[in-house]
Short mmCIF file of C-alpha atoms in Angstrom, two decimals:
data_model
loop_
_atom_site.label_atom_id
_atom_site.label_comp_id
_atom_site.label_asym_id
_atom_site.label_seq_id
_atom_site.Cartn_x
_atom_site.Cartn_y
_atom_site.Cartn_z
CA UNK H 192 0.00 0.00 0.00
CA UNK H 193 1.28 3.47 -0.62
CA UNK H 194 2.21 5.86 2.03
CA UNK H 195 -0.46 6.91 4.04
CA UNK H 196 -2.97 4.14 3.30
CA UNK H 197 -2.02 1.82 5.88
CA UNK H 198 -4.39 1.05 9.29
CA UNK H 199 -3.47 -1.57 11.41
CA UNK H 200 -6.22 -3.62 12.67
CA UNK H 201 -7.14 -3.22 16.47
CA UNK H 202 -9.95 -4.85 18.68
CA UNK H 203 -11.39 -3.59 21.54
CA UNK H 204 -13.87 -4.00 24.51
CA UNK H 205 -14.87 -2.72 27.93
CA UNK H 206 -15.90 -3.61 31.56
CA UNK H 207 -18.11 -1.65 34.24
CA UNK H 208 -14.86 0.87 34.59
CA UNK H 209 -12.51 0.62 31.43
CA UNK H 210 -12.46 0.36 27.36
CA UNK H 211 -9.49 -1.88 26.67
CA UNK H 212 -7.91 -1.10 23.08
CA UNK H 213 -5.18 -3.41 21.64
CA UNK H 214 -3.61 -2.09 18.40
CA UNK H 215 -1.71 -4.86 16.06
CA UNK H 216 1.17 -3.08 15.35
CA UNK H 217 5.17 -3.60 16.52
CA UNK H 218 6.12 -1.30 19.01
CA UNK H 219 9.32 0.18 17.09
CA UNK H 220 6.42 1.43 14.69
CA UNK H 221 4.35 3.44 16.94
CA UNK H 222 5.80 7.36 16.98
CA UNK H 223 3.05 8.64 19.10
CA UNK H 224 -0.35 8.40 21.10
CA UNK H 225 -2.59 11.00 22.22
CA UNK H 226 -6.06 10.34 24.14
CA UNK H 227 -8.46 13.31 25.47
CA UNK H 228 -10.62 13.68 28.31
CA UNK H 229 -13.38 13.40 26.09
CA UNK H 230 -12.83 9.86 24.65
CA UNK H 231 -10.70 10.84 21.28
CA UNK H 232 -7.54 8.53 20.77
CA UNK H 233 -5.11 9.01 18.14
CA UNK H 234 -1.82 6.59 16.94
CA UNK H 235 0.49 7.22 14.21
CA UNK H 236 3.26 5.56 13.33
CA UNK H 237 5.07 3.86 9.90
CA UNK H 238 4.75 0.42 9.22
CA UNK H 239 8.02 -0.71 6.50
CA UNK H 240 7.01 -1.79 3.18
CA UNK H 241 3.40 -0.60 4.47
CA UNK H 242 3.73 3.25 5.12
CA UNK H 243 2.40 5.60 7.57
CA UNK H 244 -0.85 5.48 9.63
CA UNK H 245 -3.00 7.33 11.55
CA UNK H 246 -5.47 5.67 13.69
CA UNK H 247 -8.22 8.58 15.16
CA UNK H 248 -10.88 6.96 17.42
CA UNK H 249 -13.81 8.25 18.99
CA UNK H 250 -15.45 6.59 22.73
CA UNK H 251 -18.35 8.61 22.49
CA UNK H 252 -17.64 9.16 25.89
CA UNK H 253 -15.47 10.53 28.81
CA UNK H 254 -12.53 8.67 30.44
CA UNK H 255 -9.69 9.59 32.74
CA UNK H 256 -7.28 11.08 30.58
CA UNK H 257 -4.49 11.32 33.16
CA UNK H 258 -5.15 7.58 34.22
CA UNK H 259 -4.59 5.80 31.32
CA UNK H 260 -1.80 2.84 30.72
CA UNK H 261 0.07 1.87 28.19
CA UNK H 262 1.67 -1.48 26.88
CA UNK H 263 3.91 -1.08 24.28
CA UNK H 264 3.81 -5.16 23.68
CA UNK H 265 6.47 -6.46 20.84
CA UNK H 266 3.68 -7.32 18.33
CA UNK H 267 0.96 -5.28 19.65
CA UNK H 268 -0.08 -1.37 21.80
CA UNK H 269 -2.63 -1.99 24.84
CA UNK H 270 -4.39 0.99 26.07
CA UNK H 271 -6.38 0.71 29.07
CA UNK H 272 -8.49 3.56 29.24
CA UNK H 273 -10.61 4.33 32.71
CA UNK H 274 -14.35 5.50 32.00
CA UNK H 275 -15.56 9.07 34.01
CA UNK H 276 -18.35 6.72 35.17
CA UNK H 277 -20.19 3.64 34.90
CA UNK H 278 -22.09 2.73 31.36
CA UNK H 279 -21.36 1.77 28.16
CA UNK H 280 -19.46 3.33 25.60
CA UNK H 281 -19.65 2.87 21.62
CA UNK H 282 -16.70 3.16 19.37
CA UNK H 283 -16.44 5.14 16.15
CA UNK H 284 -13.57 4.59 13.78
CA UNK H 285 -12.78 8.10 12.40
CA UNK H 286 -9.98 7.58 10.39
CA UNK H 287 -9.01 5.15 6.99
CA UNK H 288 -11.24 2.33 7.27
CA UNK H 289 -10.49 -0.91 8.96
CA UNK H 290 -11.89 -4.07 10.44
CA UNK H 291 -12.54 -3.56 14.10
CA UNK H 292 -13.18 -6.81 16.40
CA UNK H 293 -14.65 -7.39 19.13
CA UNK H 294 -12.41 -9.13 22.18
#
């Protein structure tokens, strides 16, 4: 794929008091993560011989921005993201299209 085209795949799910999101891409290729207090998380990165990538999410909800962890796993990136309260959250891929799963 050219430059730019590339979206790793990434599954996701959630309990009473977190959204778990686990990204299949190697750690060397991440550059950089950003998550807001309202739910938005963003990772870019390059992929070789597959090209750069931006993956922009959407919680459609709040979490604790300051209280989230990382795992920057060889093969995959694990976010574990607390929710502002108790419900459930939807996800909304807002970036190049991919095939989300379920976990």
């Amino acid at each position: 794929m050219a430059d730019g085209n590339y979206c790793p795949t990434y599954r996701w799910g959630q309990t009473q008091t977190h959204v778990i999101l686990t990204i299949d891409v190697n750690e060397e290729c991440v550059e950089s993560h950003n998550v807001t207090p309202e739910g938005k998380v963003t990772v870019s990165g390059d992929v070789p011989r597959k090209g750069k990538f931006e993956l922009s999410l959407d919680l459609c909800g709040k979490i604790v921005a300051e209280e989230v962890s990382v795992q920057l796993l060889p093969r995959t990136m694990r976010l574990k993201l607390p929710k502002q309260g108790p419900g459930v959250l939807s996800l909304i891929h807002i970036s190049e299209p991919t095939r989300p799963r379920l976990i």
